[in-house]
Structures are given as structure tokens and as C-alpha cells.
Amino acid sequence: GRRSEDANAAMEKQFDLIDCAINELVVSTSMPTQQVLNLFLKSRGRVNNGTNHWNIYGQYFKAHRLRELQRAGKDANIIITSTIQGECYRSFQDAYPEDWQDILDTFDETRIASGPPLTVAQRSQEFTRLTKKVTSM
């Protein structure tokens, strides 16, 4: 059924506390928010659906279409089908056997970070974290 106003108010108050706690962990650990949430859920035995790298690669492919087609040995004018994109995905994985997931995760994080506005502190923290991640690759 529908939640009462009291229940909504109580939940909102607690969600604010959870949000503050997670933001404090993000700042103190320099981990991305999603990683903190995933670790929390995992530590409490909750299901973590994980990351769908194929979906992220779809966004990566859109941003780097020509490079990805070239890597897979495809013509730049080829009609893109899921089969072609799958071949490009496999070529990408072969090109970066140890790092392909990190590359896609970093791409996704930068795409998300450039999305809706963040506070100056959040942007600074995200920039520092991403800089560390990119320089360690």
C-alpha cells in the first residue's frame, strides 16, 4: 500500500543520515560512492548486482567508434550491429587483457561525474580519485 506521511518523513530522515555516512566514507577512503555502497551491501550479505561492462562498452563504443572499429579491423563505414559491436568488444578485451574492466569502469565514472552537478568538494574529490586511478594504469 501507500506509505503514510509519518513513514515517509522517518525514512527521509534516516536516508539523510545514511547519505551523510556514505559521503563521509567516500571522502575518508577516496573510494567512489558506488564502490562504498557495493562494499556495504556485500558486508551485510545483500545481493550486489555488479557492473554490466557490456553496457558500459556500448557507451565507450559510441564515444570512440572509429578507434574501436579500427582495432577490430573493420571499415569505418560499416553498419553497426550487435555482432560488429561484439567483435569490437572482444578486440578491446584482447587489447587490454589485464585492464579492460578498469578502463571501462573509469570511463563510466568520468561519464557520470560529468553529468549532474556536484558540490565543489565532491568534484574535487572525484577529480583527485580519477587522477590517481588514471595515473596508476
PDB file of C-alpha atoms in Angstrom:
ATOM      1  CA  GLY A   1       0.000   0.000   0.000  1.00  0.00           C
ATOM      2  CA  ARG A   2       0.801   3.621   0.167  1.00  0.00           C
ATOM      3  CA  ARG A   3       3.204   4.838   2.852  1.00  0.00           C
ATOM      4  CA  SER A   4       1.986   7.356   5.402  1.00  0.00           C
ATOM      5  CA  GLU A   5       3.461  10.843   5.662  1.00  0.00           C
ATOM      6  CA  ASP A   6       4.988   9.837   9.006  1.00  0.00           C
ATOM      7  CA  ALA A   7       6.687   6.822   7.427  1.00  0.00           C
ATOM      8  CA  ASN A   8       7.969   8.952   4.550  1.00  0.00           C
ATOM      9  CA  ALA A   9       9.308  11.576   6.958  1.00  0.00           C
ATOM     10  CA  ALA A  10      11.017   8.929   9.111  1.00  0.00           C
ATOM     11  CA  MET A  11      12.573   7.309   6.057  1.00  0.00           C
ATOM     12  CA  GLU A  12      13.753  10.631   4.656  1.00  0.00           C
ATOM     13  CA  LYS A  13      15.399  11.496   7.990  1.00  0.00           C
ATOM     14  CA  GLN A  14      17.231   8.164   8.071  1.00  0.00           C
ATOM     15  CA  PHE A  15      18.154   8.356   4.381  1.00  0.00           C
ATOM     16  CA  ASP A  16      19.789  11.722   5.082  1.00  0.00           C
ATOM     17  CA  LEU A  17      21.861  10.089   7.848  1.00  0.00           C
ATOM     18  CA  ILE A  18      22.829   7.219   5.544  1.00  0.00           C
ATOM     19  CA  ASP A  19      23.739   9.690   2.803  1.00  0.00           C
ATOM     20  CA  CYS A  20      25.957  11.644   5.215  1.00  0.00           C
ATOM     21  CA  ALA A  21      27.649   8.453   6.442  1.00  0.00           C
ATOM     22  CA  ILE A  22      28.336   7.277   2.893  1.00  0.00           C
ATOM     23  CA  ASN A  23      29.668  10.697   1.864  1.00  0.00           C
ATOM     24  CA  GLU A  24      31.985  10.697   4.889  1.00  0.00           C
ATOM     25  CA  LEU A  25      33.282   7.255   3.886  1.00  0.00           C
ATOM     26  CA  VAL A  26      33.782   8.405   0.304  1.00  0.00           C
ATOM     27  CA  VAL A  27      35.862  11.361   1.494  1.00  0.00           C
ATOM     28  CA  SER A  28      37.868   9.438   4.114  1.00  0.00           C
ATOM     29  CA  THR A  29      38.617   6.434   1.872  1.00  0.00           C
ATOM     30  CA  SER A  30      38.882   8.211  -1.509  1.00  0.00           C
ATOM     31  CA  MET A  31      36.678   5.449  -2.912  1.00  0.00           C
ATOM     32  CA  PRO A  32      33.880   6.162  -5.370  1.00  0.00           C
ATOM     33  CA  THR A  33      30.385   6.262  -3.940  1.00  0.00           C
ATOM     34  CA  GLN A  34      29.293   3.172  -5.843  1.00  0.00           C
ATOM     35  CA  GLN A  35      32.227   1.175  -4.505  1.00  0.00           C
ATOM     36  CA  VAL A  36      31.386   2.176  -0.920  1.00  0.00           C
ATOM     37  CA  LEU A  37      27.751   1.172  -1.484  1.00  0.00           C
ATOM     38  CA  ASN A  38      28.760  -2.148  -3.053  1.00  0.00           C
ATOM     39  CA  LEU A  39      31.117  -2.940  -0.171  1.00  0.00           C
ATOM     40  CA  PHE A  40      28.416  -2.049   2.351  1.00  0.00           C
ATOM     41  CA  LEU A  41      25.854  -4.294   0.673  1.00  0.00           C
ATOM     42  CA  LYS A  42      28.366  -7.132   0.344  1.00  0.00           C
ATOM     43  CA  SER A  43      29.381  -6.838   4.015  1.00  0.00           C
ATOM     44  CA  ARG A  44      25.738  -7.202   5.044  1.00  0.00           C
ATOM     45  CA  GLY A  45      25.101 -10.205   2.807  1.00  0.00           C
ATOM     46  CA  ARG A  46      22.936  -8.251   0.404  1.00  0.00           C
ATOM     47  CA  VAL A  47      22.947  -9.010  -3.299  1.00  0.00           C
ATOM     48  CA  ASN A  48      25.257  -6.847  -5.356  1.00  0.00           C
ATOM     49  CA  ASN A  49      24.211  -6.927  -8.999  1.00  0.00           C
ATOM     50  CA  GLY A  50      27.666  -5.900 -10.137  1.00  0.00           C
ATOM     51  CA  THR A  51      28.664  -3.968 -13.180  1.00  0.00           C
ATOM     52  CA  ASN A  52      27.498  -4.745 -16.680  1.00  0.00           C
ATOM     53  CA  HIS A  53      30.638  -3.994 -18.686  1.00  0.00           C
ATOM     54  CA  TRP A  54      28.890  -4.732 -21.985  1.00  0.00           C
ATOM     55  CA  ASN A  55      26.509  -1.819 -21.354  1.00  0.00           C
ATOM     56  CA  ILE A  56      29.380   0.471 -20.397  1.00  0.00           C
ATOM     57  CA  TYR A  57      31.262  -0.627 -23.507  1.00  0.00           C
ATOM     58  CA  GLY A  58      28.244   0.443 -25.568  1.00  0.00           C
ATOM     59  CA  GLN A  59      28.743   3.999 -24.293  1.00  0.00           C
ATOM     60  CA  TYR A  60      32.509   3.717 -24.748  1.00  0.00           C
ATOM     61  CA  PHE A  61      31.970   2.472 -28.308  1.00  0.00           C
ATOM     62  CA  LYS A  62      29.769   5.483 -29.105  1.00  0.00           C
ATOM     63  CA  ALA A  63      32.470   7.834 -27.828  1.00  0.00           C
ATOM     64  CA  HIS A  64      35.360   6.038 -29.608  1.00  0.00           C
ATOM     65  CA  ARG A  65      33.647   4.405 -32.580  1.00  0.00           C
ATOM     66  CA  LEU A  66      36.365   4.865 -35.206  1.00  0.00           C
ATOM     67  CA  ARG A  67      39.180   3.716 -32.920  1.00  0.00           C
ATOM     68  CA  GLU A  68      37.230   0.635 -31.859  1.00  0.00           C
ATOM     69  CA  LEU A  69      36.335  -0.297 -35.442  1.00  0.00           C
ATOM     70  CA  GLN A  70      39.954   0.116 -36.461  1.00  0.00           C
ATOM     71  CA  ARG A  71      41.150  -2.060 -33.556  1.00  0.00           C
ATOM     72  CA  ALA A  72      38.788  -4.824 -34.728  1.00  0.00           C
ATOM     73  CA  GLY A  73      39.925  -4.428 -38.340  1.00  0.00           C
ATOM     74  CA  LYS A  74      36.546  -3.121 -39.507  1.00  0.00           C
ATOM     75  CA  ASP A  75      35.796  -0.483 -42.134  1.00  0.00           C
ATOM     76  CA  ALA A  76      34.794   2.903 -40.733  1.00  0.00           C
ATOM     77  CA  ASN A  77      31.627   2.903 -42.870  1.00  0.00           C
ATOM     78  CA  ILE A  78      30.361  -0.488 -41.738  1.00  0.00           C
ATOM     79  CA  ILE A  79      26.810  -0.704 -40.435  1.00  0.00           C
ATOM     80  CA  ILE A  80      26.993  -1.239 -36.687  1.00  0.00           C
ATOM     81  CA  THR A  81      25.147  -4.324 -35.497  1.00  0.00           C
ATOM     82  CA  SER A  82      25.342  -6.082 -32.157  1.00  0.00           C
ATOM     83  CA  THR A  83      27.591  -8.680 -33.822  1.00  0.00           C
ATOM     84  CA  ILE A  84      30.015  -5.996 -35.039  1.00  0.00           C
ATOM     85  CA  GLN A  85      29.991  -4.268 -31.662  1.00  0.00           C
ATOM     86  CA  GLY A  86      30.579  -7.654 -30.000  1.00  0.00           C
ATOM     87  CA  GLU A  87      33.629  -8.230 -32.199  1.00  0.00           C
ATOM     88  CA  CYS A  88      34.898  -4.778 -31.248  1.00  0.00           C
ATOM     89  CA  TYR A  89      34.280  -5.582 -27.579  1.00  0.00           C
ATOM     90  CA  ARG A  90      36.346  -8.774 -27.855  1.00  0.00           C
ATOM     91  CA  SER A  91      39.136  -6.845 -29.620  1.00  0.00           C
ATOM     92  CA  PHE A  92      39.045  -4.264 -26.832  1.00  0.00           C
ATOM     93  CA  GLN A  93      39.298  -7.033 -24.210  1.00  0.00           C
ATOM     94  CA  ASP A  94      42.166  -8.660 -26.124  1.00  0.00           C
ATOM     95  CA  ALA A  95      43.997  -5.335 -26.408  1.00  0.00           C
ATOM     96  CA  TYR A  96      43.786  -4.743 -22.647  1.00  0.00           C
ATOM     97  CA  PRO A  97      43.622  -8.218 -21.076  1.00  0.00           C
ATOM     98  CA  GLU A  98      44.540  -7.047 -17.574  1.00  0.00           C
ATOM     99  CA  ASP A  99      42.911  -3.614 -17.592  1.00  0.00           C
ATOM    100  CA  TRP A 100      39.799  -3.649 -19.779  1.00  0.00           C
ATOM    101  CA  GLN A 101      37.376  -3.668 -16.828  1.00  0.00           C
ATOM    102  CA  ASP A 102      39.250  -0.849 -15.072  1.00  0.00           C
ATOM    103  CA  ILE A 103      39.278   1.173 -18.292  1.00  0.00           C
ATOM    104  CA  LEU A 104      35.515   0.773 -18.712  1.00  0.00           C
ATOM    105  CA  ASP A 105      34.840   1.479 -15.017  1.00  0.00           C
ATOM    106  CA  THR A 106      36.942   4.648 -15.217  1.00  0.00           C
ATOM    107  CA  PHE A 107      35.226   5.689 -18.441  1.00  0.00           C
ATOM    108  CA  ASP A 108      31.831   5.176 -16.792  1.00  0.00           C
ATOM    109  CA  GLU A 109      32.849   7.095 -13.668  1.00  0.00           C
ATOM    110  CA  THR A 110      34.099  10.057 -15.702  1.00  0.00           C
ATOM    111  CA  ARG A 111      30.917   9.979 -17.788  1.00  0.00           C
ATOM    112  CA  ILE A 112      28.813  10.009 -14.625  1.00  0.00           C
ATOM    113  CA  ALA A 113      30.987  12.658 -12.955  1.00  0.00           C
ATOM    114  CA  SER A 114      30.490  14.974 -15.904  1.00  0.00           C
ATOM    115  CA  GLY A 115      26.730  14.552 -15.537  1.00  0.00           C
ATOM    116  CA  PRO A 116      24.526  16.262 -12.945  1.00  0.00           C
ATOM    117  CA  PRO A 117      26.089  18.979 -10.811  1.00  0.00           C
ATOM    118  CA  LEU A 118      28.135  18.025  -7.764  1.00  0.00           C
ATOM    119  CA  THR A 119      29.350  20.233  -4.952  1.00  0.00           C
ATOM    120  CA  VAL A 120      32.831  21.719  -5.309  1.00  0.00           C
ATOM    121  CA  ALA A 121      34.109  19.324  -2.644  1.00  0.00           C
ATOM    122  CA  GLN A 122      32.598  16.307  -4.417  1.00  0.00           C
ATOM    123  CA  ARG A 123      34.055  17.405  -7.771  1.00  0.00           C
ATOM    124  CA  SER A 124      37.472  17.954  -6.189  1.00  0.00           C
ATOM    125  CA  GLN A 125      37.377  14.538  -4.575  1.00  0.00           C
ATOM    126  CA  GLU A 126      36.219  12.842  -7.790  1.00  0.00           C
ATOM    127  CA  PHE A 127      38.954  14.620  -9.749  1.00  0.00           C
ATOM    128  CA  THR A 128      41.636  13.533  -7.270  1.00  0.00           C
ATOM    129  CA  ARG A 129      40.377   9.955  -7.225  1.00  0.00           C
ATOM    130  CA  LEU A 130      40.142   9.713 -11.012  1.00  0.00           C
ATOM    131  CA  THR A 131      43.576  11.288 -11.428  1.00  0.00           C
ATOM    132  CA  LYS A 132      45.061   8.632  -9.124  1.00  0.00           C
ATOM    133  CA  LYS A 133      43.243   5.877 -10.971  1.00  0.00           C
ATOM    134  CA  VAL A 134      44.329   7.045 -14.421  1.00  0.00           C
ATOM    135  CA  THR A 135      47.971   7.601 -13.411  1.00  0.00           C
ATOM    136  CA  SER A 136      48.136   4.133 -11.845  1.00  0.00           C
ATOM    137  CA  MET A 137      47.041   2.404 -15.093  1.00  0.00           C
TER     138      MET A 137
END
